[in-house]
Coordinates of C-alpha atoms in Angstrom, one line a residue:
X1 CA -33.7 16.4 -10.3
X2 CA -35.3 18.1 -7.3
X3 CA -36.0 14.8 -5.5
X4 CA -32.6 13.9 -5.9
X5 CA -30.7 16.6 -4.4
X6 CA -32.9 16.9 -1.7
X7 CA -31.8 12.8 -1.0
X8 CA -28.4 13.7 -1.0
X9 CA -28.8 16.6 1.3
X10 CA -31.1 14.8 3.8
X11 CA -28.0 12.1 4.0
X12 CA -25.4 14.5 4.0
X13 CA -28.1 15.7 7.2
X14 CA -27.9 12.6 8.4
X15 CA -24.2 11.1 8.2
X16 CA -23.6 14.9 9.9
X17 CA -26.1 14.0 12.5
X18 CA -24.0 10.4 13.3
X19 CA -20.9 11.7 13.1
X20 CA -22.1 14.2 16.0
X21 CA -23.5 11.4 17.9
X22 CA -20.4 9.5 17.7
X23 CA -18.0 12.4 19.4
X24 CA -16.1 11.5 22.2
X25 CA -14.2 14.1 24.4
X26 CA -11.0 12.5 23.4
X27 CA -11.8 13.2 20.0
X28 CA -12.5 16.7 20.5
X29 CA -9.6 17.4 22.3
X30 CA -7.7 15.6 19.6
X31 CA -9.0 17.6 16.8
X32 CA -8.3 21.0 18.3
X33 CA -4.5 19.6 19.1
X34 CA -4.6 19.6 15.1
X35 CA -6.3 22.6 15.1
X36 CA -3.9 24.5 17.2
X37 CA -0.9 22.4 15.8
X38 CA -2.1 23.8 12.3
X39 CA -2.4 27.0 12.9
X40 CA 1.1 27.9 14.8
X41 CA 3.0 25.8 11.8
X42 CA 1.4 28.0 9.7
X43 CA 1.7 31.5 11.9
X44 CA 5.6 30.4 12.4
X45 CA 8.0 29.7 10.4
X46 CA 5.1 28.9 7.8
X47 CA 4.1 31.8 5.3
X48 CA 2.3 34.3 7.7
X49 CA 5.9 34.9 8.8
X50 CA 7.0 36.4 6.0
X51 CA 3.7 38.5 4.8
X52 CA 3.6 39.5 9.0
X53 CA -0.2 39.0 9.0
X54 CA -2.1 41.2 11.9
X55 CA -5.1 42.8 12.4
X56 CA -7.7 41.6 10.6
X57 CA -5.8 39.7 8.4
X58 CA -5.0 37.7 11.3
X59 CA -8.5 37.3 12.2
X60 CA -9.3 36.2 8.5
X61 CA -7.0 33.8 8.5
X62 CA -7.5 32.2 11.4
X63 CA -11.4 31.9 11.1
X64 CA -10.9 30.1 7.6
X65 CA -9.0 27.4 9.7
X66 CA -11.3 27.3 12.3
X67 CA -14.1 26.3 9.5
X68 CA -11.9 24.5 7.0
X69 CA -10.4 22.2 9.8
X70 CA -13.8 20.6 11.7
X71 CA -15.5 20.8 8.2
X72 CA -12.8 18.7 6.4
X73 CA -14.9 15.3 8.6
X74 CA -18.4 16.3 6.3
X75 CA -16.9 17.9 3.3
X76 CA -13.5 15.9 2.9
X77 CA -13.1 16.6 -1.0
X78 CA -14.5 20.0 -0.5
X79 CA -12.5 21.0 2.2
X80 CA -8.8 20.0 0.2
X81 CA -10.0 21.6 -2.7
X82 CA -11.2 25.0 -0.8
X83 CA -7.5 24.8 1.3
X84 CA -5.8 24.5 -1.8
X85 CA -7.5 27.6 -3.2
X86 CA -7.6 29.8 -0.4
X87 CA -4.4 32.3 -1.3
X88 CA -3.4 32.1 3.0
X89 CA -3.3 28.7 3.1
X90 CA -0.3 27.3 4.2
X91 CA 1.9 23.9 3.9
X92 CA 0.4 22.4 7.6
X93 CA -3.6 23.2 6.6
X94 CA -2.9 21.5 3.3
X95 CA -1.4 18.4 4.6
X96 CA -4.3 17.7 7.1
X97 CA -7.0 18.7 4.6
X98 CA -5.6 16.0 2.4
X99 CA -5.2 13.1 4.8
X100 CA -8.6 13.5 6.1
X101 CA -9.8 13.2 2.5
X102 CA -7.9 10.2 1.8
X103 CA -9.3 8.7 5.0
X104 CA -13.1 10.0 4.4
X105 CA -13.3 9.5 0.7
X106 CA -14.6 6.1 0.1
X107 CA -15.7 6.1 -3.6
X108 CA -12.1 5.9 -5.6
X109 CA -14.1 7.8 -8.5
X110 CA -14.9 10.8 -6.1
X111 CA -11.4 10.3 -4.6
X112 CA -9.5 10.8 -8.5
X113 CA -12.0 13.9 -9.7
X114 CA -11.5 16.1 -6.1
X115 CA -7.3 14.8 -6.2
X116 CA -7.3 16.0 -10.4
X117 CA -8.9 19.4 -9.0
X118 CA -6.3 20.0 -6.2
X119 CA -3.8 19.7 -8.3
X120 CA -5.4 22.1 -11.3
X121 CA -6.2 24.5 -8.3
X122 CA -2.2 24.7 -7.4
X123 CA -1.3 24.8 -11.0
X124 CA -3.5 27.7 -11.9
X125 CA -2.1 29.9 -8.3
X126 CA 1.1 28.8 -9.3
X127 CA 1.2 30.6 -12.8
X128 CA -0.7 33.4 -11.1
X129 CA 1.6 34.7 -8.8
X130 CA 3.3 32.1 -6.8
X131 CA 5.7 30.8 -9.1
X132 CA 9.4 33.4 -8.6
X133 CA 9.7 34.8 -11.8
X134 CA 13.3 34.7 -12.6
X135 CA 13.0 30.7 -11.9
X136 CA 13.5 28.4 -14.9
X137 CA 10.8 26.2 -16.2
X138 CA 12.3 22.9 -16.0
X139 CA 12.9 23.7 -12.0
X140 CA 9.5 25.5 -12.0
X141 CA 8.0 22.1 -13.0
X142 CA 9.8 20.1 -10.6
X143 CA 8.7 22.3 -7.7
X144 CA 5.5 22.3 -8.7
X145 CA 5.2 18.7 -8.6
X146 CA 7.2 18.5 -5.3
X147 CA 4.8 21.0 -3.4
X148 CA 1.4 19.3 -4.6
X149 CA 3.0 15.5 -3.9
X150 CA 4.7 16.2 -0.7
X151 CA 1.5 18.7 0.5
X152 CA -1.4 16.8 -1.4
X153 CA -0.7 13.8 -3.4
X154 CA 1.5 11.6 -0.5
X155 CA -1.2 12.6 2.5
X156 CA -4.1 11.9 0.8
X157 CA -2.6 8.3 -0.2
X158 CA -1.6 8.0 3.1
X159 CA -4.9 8.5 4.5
X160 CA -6.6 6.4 1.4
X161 CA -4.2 3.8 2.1
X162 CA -4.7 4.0 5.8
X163 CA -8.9 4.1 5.3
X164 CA -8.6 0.5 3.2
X165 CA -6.2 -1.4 5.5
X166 CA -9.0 -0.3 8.4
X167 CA -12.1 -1.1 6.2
X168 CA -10.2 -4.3 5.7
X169 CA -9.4 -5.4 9.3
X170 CA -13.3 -4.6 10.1
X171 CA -14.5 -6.6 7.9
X172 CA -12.2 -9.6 8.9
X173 CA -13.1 -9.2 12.4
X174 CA -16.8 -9.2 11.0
X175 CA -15.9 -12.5 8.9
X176 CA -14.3 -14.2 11.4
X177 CA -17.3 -13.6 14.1
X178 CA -19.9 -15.0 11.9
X179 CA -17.6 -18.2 11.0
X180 CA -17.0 -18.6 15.1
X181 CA -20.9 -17.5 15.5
X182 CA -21.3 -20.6 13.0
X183 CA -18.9 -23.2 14.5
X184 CA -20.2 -22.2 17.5
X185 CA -24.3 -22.9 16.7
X186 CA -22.7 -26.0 14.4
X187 CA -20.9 -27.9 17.3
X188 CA -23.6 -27.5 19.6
X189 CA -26.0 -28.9 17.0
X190 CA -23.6 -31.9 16.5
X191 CA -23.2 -32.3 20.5
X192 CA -27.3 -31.8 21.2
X193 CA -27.8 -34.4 18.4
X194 CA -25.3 -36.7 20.2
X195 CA -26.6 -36.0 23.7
X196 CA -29.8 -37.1 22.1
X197 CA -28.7 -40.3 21.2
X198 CA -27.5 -41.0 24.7
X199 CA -30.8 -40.2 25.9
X200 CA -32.2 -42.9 24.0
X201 CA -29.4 -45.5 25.0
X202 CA -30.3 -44.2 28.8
X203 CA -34.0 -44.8 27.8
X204 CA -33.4 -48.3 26.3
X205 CA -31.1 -49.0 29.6
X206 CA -33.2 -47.6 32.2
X207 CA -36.7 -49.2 30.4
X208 CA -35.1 -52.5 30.1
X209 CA -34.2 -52.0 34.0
X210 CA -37.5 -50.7 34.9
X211 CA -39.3 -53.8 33.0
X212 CA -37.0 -56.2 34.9
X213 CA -38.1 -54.6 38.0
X214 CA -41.7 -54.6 36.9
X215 CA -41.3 -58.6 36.1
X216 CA -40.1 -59.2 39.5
X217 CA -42.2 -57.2 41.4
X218 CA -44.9 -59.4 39.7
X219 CA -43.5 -62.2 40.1
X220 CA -43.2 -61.4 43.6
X221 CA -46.9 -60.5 44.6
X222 CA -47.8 -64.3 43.8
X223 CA -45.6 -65.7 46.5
X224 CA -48.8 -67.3 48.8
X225 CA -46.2 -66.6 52.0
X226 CA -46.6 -62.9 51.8
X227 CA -49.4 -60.9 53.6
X228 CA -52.0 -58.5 52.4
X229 CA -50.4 -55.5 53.1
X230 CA -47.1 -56.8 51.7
X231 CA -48.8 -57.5 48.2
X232 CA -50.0 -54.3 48.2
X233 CA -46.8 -52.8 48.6
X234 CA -45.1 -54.7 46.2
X235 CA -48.2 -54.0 43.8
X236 CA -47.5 -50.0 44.5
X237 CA -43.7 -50.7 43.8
X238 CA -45.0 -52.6 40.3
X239 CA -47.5 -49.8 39.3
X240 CA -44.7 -47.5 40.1
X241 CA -42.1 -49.2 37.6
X242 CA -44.7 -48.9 35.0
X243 CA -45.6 -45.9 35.1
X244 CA -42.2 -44.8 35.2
X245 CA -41.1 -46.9 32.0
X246 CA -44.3 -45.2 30.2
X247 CA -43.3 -41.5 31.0
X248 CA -39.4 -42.3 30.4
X249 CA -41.3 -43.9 26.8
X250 CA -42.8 -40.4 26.4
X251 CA -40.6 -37.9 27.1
X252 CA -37.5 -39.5 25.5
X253 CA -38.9 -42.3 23.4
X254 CA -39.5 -39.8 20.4
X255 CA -36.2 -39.5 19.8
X256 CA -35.9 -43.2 18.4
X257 CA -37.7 -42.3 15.0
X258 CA -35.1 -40.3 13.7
X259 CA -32.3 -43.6 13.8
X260 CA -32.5 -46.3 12.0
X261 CA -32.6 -50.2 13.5
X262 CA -28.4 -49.7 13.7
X263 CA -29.2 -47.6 17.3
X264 CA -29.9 -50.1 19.3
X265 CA -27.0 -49.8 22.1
X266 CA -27.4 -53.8 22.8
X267 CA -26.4 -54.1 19.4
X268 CA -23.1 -51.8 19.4
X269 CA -20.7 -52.7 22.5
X270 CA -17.4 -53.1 22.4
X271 CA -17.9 -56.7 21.6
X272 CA -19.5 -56.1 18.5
X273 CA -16.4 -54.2 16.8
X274 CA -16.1 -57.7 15.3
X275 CA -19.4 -57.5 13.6
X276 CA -18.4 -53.8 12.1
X277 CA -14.8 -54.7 11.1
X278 CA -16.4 -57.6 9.4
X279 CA -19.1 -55.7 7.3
X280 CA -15.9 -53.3 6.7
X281 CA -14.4 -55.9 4.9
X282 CA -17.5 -57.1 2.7
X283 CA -17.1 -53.5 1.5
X284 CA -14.0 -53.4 0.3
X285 CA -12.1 -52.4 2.8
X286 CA -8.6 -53.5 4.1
X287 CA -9.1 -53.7 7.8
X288 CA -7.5 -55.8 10.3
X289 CA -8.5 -55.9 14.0
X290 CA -6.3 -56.4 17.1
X291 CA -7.1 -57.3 20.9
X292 CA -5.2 -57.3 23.8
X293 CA -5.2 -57.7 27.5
X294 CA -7.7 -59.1 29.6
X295 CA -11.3 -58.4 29.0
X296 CA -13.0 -56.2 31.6
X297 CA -16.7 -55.7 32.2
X298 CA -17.4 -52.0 31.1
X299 CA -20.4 -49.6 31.9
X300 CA -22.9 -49.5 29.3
X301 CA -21.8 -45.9 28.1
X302 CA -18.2 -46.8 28.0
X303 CA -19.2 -49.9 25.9
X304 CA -20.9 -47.7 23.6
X305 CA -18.8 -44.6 23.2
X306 CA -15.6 -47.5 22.0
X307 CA -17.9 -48.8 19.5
X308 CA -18.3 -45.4 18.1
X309 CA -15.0 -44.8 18.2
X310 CA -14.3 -47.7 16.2
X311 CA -17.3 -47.0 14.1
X312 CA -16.1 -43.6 13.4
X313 CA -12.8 -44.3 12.4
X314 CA -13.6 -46.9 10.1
X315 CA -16.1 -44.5 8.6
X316 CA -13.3 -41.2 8.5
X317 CA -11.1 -43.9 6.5
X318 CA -13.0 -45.3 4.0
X319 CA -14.3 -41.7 3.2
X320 CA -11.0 -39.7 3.4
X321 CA -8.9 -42.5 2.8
X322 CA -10.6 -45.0 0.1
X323 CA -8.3 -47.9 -0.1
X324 CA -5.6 -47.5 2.5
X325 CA -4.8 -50.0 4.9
X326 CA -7.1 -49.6 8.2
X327 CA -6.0 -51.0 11.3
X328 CA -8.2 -51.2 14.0
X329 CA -7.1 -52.0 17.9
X330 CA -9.0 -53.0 21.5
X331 CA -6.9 -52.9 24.2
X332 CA -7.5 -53.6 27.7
X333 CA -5.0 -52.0 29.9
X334 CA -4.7 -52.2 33.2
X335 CA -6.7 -48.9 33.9
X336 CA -8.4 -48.0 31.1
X337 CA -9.5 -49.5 27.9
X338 CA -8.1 -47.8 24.5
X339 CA -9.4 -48.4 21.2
X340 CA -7.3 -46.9 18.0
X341 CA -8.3 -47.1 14.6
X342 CA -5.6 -46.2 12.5
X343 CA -5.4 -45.6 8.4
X344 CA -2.8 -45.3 5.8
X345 CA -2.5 -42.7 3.6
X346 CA -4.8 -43.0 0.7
X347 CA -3.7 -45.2 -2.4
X348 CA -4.6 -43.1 -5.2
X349 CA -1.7 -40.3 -3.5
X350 CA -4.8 -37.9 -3.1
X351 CA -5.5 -35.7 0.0
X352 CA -6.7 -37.6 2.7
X353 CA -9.0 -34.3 3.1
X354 CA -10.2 -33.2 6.7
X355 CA -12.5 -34.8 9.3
X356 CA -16.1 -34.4 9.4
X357 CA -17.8 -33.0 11.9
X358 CA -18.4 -36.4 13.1
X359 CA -15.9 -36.1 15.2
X360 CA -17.2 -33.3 17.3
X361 CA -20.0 -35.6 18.3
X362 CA -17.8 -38.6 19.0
X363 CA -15.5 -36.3 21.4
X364 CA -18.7 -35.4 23.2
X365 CA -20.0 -39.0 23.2
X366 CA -16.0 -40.0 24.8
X367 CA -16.4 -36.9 27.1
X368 CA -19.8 -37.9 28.9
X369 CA -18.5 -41.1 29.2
X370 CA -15.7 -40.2 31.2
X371 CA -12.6 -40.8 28.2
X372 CA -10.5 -39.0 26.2
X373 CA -10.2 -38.4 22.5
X374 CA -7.2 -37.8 20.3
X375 CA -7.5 -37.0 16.9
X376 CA -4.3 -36.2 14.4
X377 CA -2.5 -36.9 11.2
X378 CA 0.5 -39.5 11.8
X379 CA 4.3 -38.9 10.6
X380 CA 3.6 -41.2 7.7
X381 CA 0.6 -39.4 6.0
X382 CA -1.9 -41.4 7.3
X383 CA -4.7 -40.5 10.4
X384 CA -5.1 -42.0 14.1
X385 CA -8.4 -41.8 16.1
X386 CA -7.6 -42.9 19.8
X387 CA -9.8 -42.9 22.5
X388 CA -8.9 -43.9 26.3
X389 CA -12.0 -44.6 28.6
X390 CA -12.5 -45.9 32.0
X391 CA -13.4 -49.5 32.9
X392 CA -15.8 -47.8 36.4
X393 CA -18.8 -45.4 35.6
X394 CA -18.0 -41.9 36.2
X395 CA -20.2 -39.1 36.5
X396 CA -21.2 -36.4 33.9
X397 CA -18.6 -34.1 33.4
X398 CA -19.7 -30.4 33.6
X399 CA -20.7 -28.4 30.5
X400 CA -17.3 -26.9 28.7
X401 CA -17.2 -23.3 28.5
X402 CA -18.0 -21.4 25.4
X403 CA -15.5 -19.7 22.8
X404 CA -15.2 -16.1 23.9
X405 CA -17.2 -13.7 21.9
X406 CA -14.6 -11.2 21.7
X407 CA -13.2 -11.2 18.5
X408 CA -9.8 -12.0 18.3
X409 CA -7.0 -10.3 15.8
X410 CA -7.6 -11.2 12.9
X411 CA -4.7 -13.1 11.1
X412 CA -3.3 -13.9 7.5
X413 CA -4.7 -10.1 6.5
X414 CA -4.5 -9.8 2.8
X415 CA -1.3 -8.3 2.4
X416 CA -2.2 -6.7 -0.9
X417 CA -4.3 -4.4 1.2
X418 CA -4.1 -1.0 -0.3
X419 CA -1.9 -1.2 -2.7
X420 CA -3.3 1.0 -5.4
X421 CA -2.5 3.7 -2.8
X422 CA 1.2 2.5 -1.7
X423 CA 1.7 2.0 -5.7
X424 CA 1.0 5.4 -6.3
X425 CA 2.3 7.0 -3.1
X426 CA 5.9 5.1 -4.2
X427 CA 5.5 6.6 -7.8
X428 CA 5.4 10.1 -6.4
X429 CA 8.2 9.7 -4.9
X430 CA 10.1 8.3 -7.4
X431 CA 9.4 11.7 -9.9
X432 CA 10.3 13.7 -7.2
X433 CA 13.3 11.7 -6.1
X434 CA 14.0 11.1 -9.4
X435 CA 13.5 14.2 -10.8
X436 CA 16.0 16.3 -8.0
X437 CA 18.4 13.6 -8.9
X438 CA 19.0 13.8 -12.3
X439 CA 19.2 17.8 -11.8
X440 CA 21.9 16.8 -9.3
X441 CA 23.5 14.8 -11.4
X442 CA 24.4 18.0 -14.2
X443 CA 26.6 20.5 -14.0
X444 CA 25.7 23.4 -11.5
X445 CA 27.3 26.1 -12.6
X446 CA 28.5 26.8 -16.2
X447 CA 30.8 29.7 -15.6
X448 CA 33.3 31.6 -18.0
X449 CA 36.7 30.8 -17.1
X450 CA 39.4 33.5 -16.8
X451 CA 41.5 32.1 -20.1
X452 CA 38.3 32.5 -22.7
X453 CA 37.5 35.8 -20.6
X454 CA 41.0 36.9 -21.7
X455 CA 40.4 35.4 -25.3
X456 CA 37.2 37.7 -25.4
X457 CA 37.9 41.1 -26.5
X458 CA 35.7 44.1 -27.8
X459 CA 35.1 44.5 -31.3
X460 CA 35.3 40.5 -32.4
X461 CA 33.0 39.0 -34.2
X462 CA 29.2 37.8 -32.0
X463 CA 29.9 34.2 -33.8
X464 CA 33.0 34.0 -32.0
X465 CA 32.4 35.4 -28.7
X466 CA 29.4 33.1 -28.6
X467 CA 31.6 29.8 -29.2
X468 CA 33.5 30.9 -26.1
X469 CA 30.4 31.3 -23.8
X470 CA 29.2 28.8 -21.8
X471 CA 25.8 27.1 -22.3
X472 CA 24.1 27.4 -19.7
X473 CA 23.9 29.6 -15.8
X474 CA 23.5 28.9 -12.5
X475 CA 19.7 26.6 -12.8
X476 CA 18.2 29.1 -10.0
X477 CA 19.4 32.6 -11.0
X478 CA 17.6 34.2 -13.4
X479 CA 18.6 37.0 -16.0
X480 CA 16.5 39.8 -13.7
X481 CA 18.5 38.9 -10.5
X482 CA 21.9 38.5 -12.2
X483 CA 21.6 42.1 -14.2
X484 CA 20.1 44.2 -11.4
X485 CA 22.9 45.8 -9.5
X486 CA 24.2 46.6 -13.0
X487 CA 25.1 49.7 -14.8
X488 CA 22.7 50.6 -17.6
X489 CA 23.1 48.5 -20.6
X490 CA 24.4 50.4 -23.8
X491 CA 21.6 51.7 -26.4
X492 CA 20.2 49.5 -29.0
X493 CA 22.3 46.3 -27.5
X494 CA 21.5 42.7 -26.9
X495 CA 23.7 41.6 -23.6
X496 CA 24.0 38.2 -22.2
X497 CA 25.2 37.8 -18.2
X498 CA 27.0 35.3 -17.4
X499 CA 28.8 34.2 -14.1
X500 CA 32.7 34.1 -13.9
X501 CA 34.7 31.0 -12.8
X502 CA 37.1 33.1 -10.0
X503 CA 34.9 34.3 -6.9
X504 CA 35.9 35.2 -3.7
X505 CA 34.5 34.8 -0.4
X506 CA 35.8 37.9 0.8
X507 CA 33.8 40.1 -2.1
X508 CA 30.6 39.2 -0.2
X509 CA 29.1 39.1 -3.8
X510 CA 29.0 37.1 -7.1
X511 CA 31.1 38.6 -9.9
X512 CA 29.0 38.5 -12.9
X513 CA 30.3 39.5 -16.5
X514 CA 28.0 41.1 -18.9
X515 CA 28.5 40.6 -22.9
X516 CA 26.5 43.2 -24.9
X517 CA 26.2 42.8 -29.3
X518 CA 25.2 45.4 -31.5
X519 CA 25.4 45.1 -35.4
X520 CA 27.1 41.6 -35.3
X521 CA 29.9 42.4 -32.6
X522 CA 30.9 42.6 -29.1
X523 CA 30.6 46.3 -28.6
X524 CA 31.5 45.7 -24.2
X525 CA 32.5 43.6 -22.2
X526 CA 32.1 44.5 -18.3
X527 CA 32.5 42.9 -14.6
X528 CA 30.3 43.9 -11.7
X529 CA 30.3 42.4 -8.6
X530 CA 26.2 41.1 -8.0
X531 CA 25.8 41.0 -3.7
X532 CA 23.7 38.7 -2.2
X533 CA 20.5 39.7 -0.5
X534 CA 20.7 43.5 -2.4

C-alpha cells in the first residue's frame, strides 16, 4: 500500500516536473489573462458585488484563486471539486475549473466519479443556504440543474470533448508519418532493387564490350607489320580490358545470383515482346499484340525498360484482371517509341484491385532511361500502362526529391470523434431547454378575478370559498414574501394569499388578497397592497 502511493506521488512529481519544463512565456501570460479575467468577473457584477467583500475577506478570496487557478493544470478533478465547495466561489472560477478538467482528465472513469462529486458538492450548498427560501421546489430543481450544467456539466464536456478531438488529430498525424515513413523506406527499396538490376544489364553490356575489345586487341598484337613497342602498347591496352571486365565482374557481378536465367538483357529487348505475348497466351491469357511505324534502332536501356513495360502490364493483368482481354501495342513514332498494354475489366465483374508496387520500379526503370510512364484506370473499367521513351541515349536524370517530412493535415478525421461528450453536452441542454420550456408553456399567474372576489364574502362556508380560489400563485413568489407587508393575521386562523387579477402600474405594488378560516369559515377577507423591493 505504501509502495504504491509513493508511485503515484513520485509521477504526480514527475508529470509536475514536465509540465514545468514545457512552459512557454505565451503560456504564462495566457494563464494569468484567465487569471485576471476570473477574478474581475467574479469581483463585478459576479457575487462579491453583492456580499461587498474587503479587507481580508478580499485577500482570502483572492489568494484561493490564485492557488485554485495554476493548480487546476496538476490537480484538474481536485481543483473543480475544491471550486465548487469553496462558499466564495463564483460563476467565472467554476467554469474554468471545469473546462480544464474536461481537457486534463483522460481516464473517462476518473472523469464520471470527480463530475458525480461536483454535482453532490452543489447539491448539498444548495439545500444549505443557497437555495431562496420562499422558492418552489419544482423551480428550485430546475435551477439547480441549470447552474451545475451551464457552470459544470457543459464546460467540462466542452473541454472533454475538445481533449479527444486533439488526442485524435495527434495520433493521425502520428499514423500518417509512419505510413509516409514506410512508403517512403518501401519505394526506395523497390527503386534500389531496380537500380540494381540496371547495374547488372550495364555489367552484362559493358563486359560484353570490354571482351570485344579484349578480342581485338589480341587479335591485333599478332599482326607481323606492327613494331615492338606497338605490341606492347596494344598488350597494355588488352591487359587493361581485362582487368577492367574482372573488377566490373566483382563489384557488380554479385548481383546476378539473386535473378533467375529470365535477366539476361540480350534476352528481353523490345523485339522479344513477341516471345512474352506468346508464353501469355500458352497461359491462358487473351492477348493480342500490335506494331506500328517503322522500326528504329534503340539504346540498350530503352530496349529494356519497353520490354518491362510490356512485361509488367501483362503481369498487372493477368493478376488484377484474370481473364479480360489484354491488348498489347509497339509503336514507333516519329520521336519516340510508345509501348501500351492495355486490359479489360475483369470477367468474373470483380475489382480489378490496385497495382503492385511493381510499378514503382518500372517508373524508375522508364525514368533512368530517359521515358515517361503513365499509369491509370480507363473510362470503361479496365487499366492502361503506357510508356513513351526516346529512340537517342540520354543521360541519367537527377535523383527526385524526397516527400517532405512535415506532416501534413490529416484528412477523413473520424467524424465520430467525441461524441460521448457532444451526446451528453446536447442532453444537458435539452433538460434545461426543455425543462424552462414546458414552465413557459403554463399559466404564470393564477390570480382571483374581481367577479369571484365579489362572490366571496365573510362568514360562507371554507368548502365554498375554496372552489372559488385559484390553484395555484405566481411560480416565484413565495407565501413569506407575499404576506410580509401584511397586517397581523387574526388568532387561531389558517389564511391563504393570493394575488388579485386588477393591478395597477401606478400602485407601485402588487395588490394581494389574504383569505383567513377558522372553525370551517371565512372569518376575513382583506387587500393590501405588497411593494416591490420593501
Amino acid at each position: 500500500m505504501i509502495t504504491a502511493v509513493r508511485t503515484r506521488v513520485e509521477a504526480l512529481l514527475a508529470d509536475t516536473l514536465a509540465r514545468f519544463r514545457t512552459l512557454t512565456p505565451v503560456r504564462l501570460v495566457g494563464d494569468l489573462i484567465v487569471l485576471v479575467a476570473v477574478v474581475l468577473l467574479d469581483l463585478w457584477p459576479g457575487p462579491w458585488a453583492e456580499v461587498k467583500a474587503s479587507g481580508w475577506l478580499l485577500i482570502a478570496h483572492v489568494a484561493a484563486y490564485l492557488v485554485l487557478v495554476p493548480v487546476r493544470h496538476v490537480l484538474p478533478a481536485t481543483a473543480m471539486i475544491a471550486g465548487a465547495a469553496v462558499p466564495f466561489g463564483g460563476p467565472a472560477l467554476i467554469v474554468v475549473l471545469s473546462y480544464t478538467a474536461g481537457r486534463r482528465i483522460e481516464s473517462w472513469v476518473r472523469a464520471v466519479v470527480s463530475t458525480a462529486i461536483t454535482f453532490v458538492v452543489v447539491v448539498l450548498l444548495w439545500d444549505w443556504g443557497a437555495r431562496p427560501l420562499d422558492i418552489e421546489p419544482v423551480y428550485g430543481m430546475l435551477i439547480l440543474i441549470t447552474i451545475f450544467g451551464v457552470g459544470v456539466a457543459l464546460p467540462f464536456l466542452v473541454g472533454r470533448y475538445l481533449a479527444q478531438r486533439e488526442a485524435l488529430v495527434r495520433a493521425m498525424r502520428d499514423r500518417e508519418a509512419r505510413m509516409r515513413a514506410e512508403h517512403k523506406m518501401l519505394s526506395r527499396q523497390v527503386r534500389l532493387r531496380e537500380r540494381s538490376r540496371i547495374a547488372q544489364d550495364m555489367h552484362d553490356s559493358l563486359g560484353h564490350r570490354l571482351s570485344l575489345i579484349s578480342v581485338h586487341a589480341g587479335a591485333l598484337a599478332l599482326d607481323p607489320s606492327l613494331g615492338d613497342g606497338q605490341r606492347e602498347a596494344i598488350g597494355v591496352l588488352r591487359s587493361a580490358a581485362l582487368t577492367g571486365m574482372e573488377e566490373l565482374r566483382a563489384i557488380i557481378g554479385v548481383l546476378r545470383a539473386e535473378d533467375g536465367p529470365d535477366d539476361d538483357p540480350a534476352t528481353r529487348t523490345v523485339e522479344s515482346i513477341d516471345s512474352l505475348v506468346g508464353d501469355a497466351r500458352k497461359a491462358g491469357v487473351l492477348v493480342s499484340l500490335v506494331r506500328g511505324g517503322q522500326a528504329h534502332p534503340l539504346p540498350s536501356r530503352v530496349s529494356h525498360a519497353a520490354y518491362r513495360v510490356a512485361q509488367e502490364g501483362l503481369t498487372n493483368a493477368a493478376k488484377h484482371a484474370p481473364g479480360a482481354a489484354v491488348q498489347v501495342t509497339v509503336k514507333y513514332e516519329p520521336d519516340a517509341l510508345v509501348v501500351e498494354v492495355r486490359n479489360n475489366p475483369s470477367r468474373d465483374g470483380g475489382p480489378d484491385g490496385a497495382p503492385g508496387v511493381g510499378l514503382i520500379g518500372l517508373t524508375e526503370r522508364v525514368r533512368l532511361a530517359g521515358g515517361i510512364l503513365h499509369v491509370g484506370a480507363l473510362p470503361s473499367g479496365g487499366f492502361r500502362i503506357a510508356a513513351v521513351l526516346p529512340y537517342e541515349e540520354t543521360a541519367l536524370p537527377d535523383e527526385p526529391e524526397d516527400e517532405q517530412d512535415e506532416a501534413e493535415s490529416p484528412r477523413g478525421i473520424r467524424k465520430w470523434a467525441g461524441v460521448g461528450s457532444i451526446a451528453v453536452a446536447s442532453l444537458v441542454l435539452a433538460v434545461i431547454i426543455g425543462g424552462f420550456t414546458y414552465l413557459g408553456a403554463q399559466p404564470v399567474t393564477e390570480v382571483v378575478t374581481q367577479e369571484d372576489l365579489d362572490r366571496i364574502q365573510e362568514g360562507q362556508p371554507e368548502s365554498e370559498v375554496v372552489a372559488l380560489l385559484p390553484d395555484g400563485d405566481e411560480p416565484l413568489v413565495g407565501d413569506g414574501e407575499r404576506k410580509s407587508q401584511a397586517s397581523p393575521e387574526p388568532p387561531g386562523a389558517r389564511c391563504v394569499y393570493h394575488i388579485t387579477d386588477e393591478q395597477s402600474y401606478l400602485a407601485k405594488g402588487t395588490r394581494v388578497v389574504r383569505f383567513c378560516f377558522r372553525d370551517g369559515k371565512l372569518v376575513e377577507k382583506k387587500i393590501h397592497l405588497q411593494r416591490a423591493g420593501s
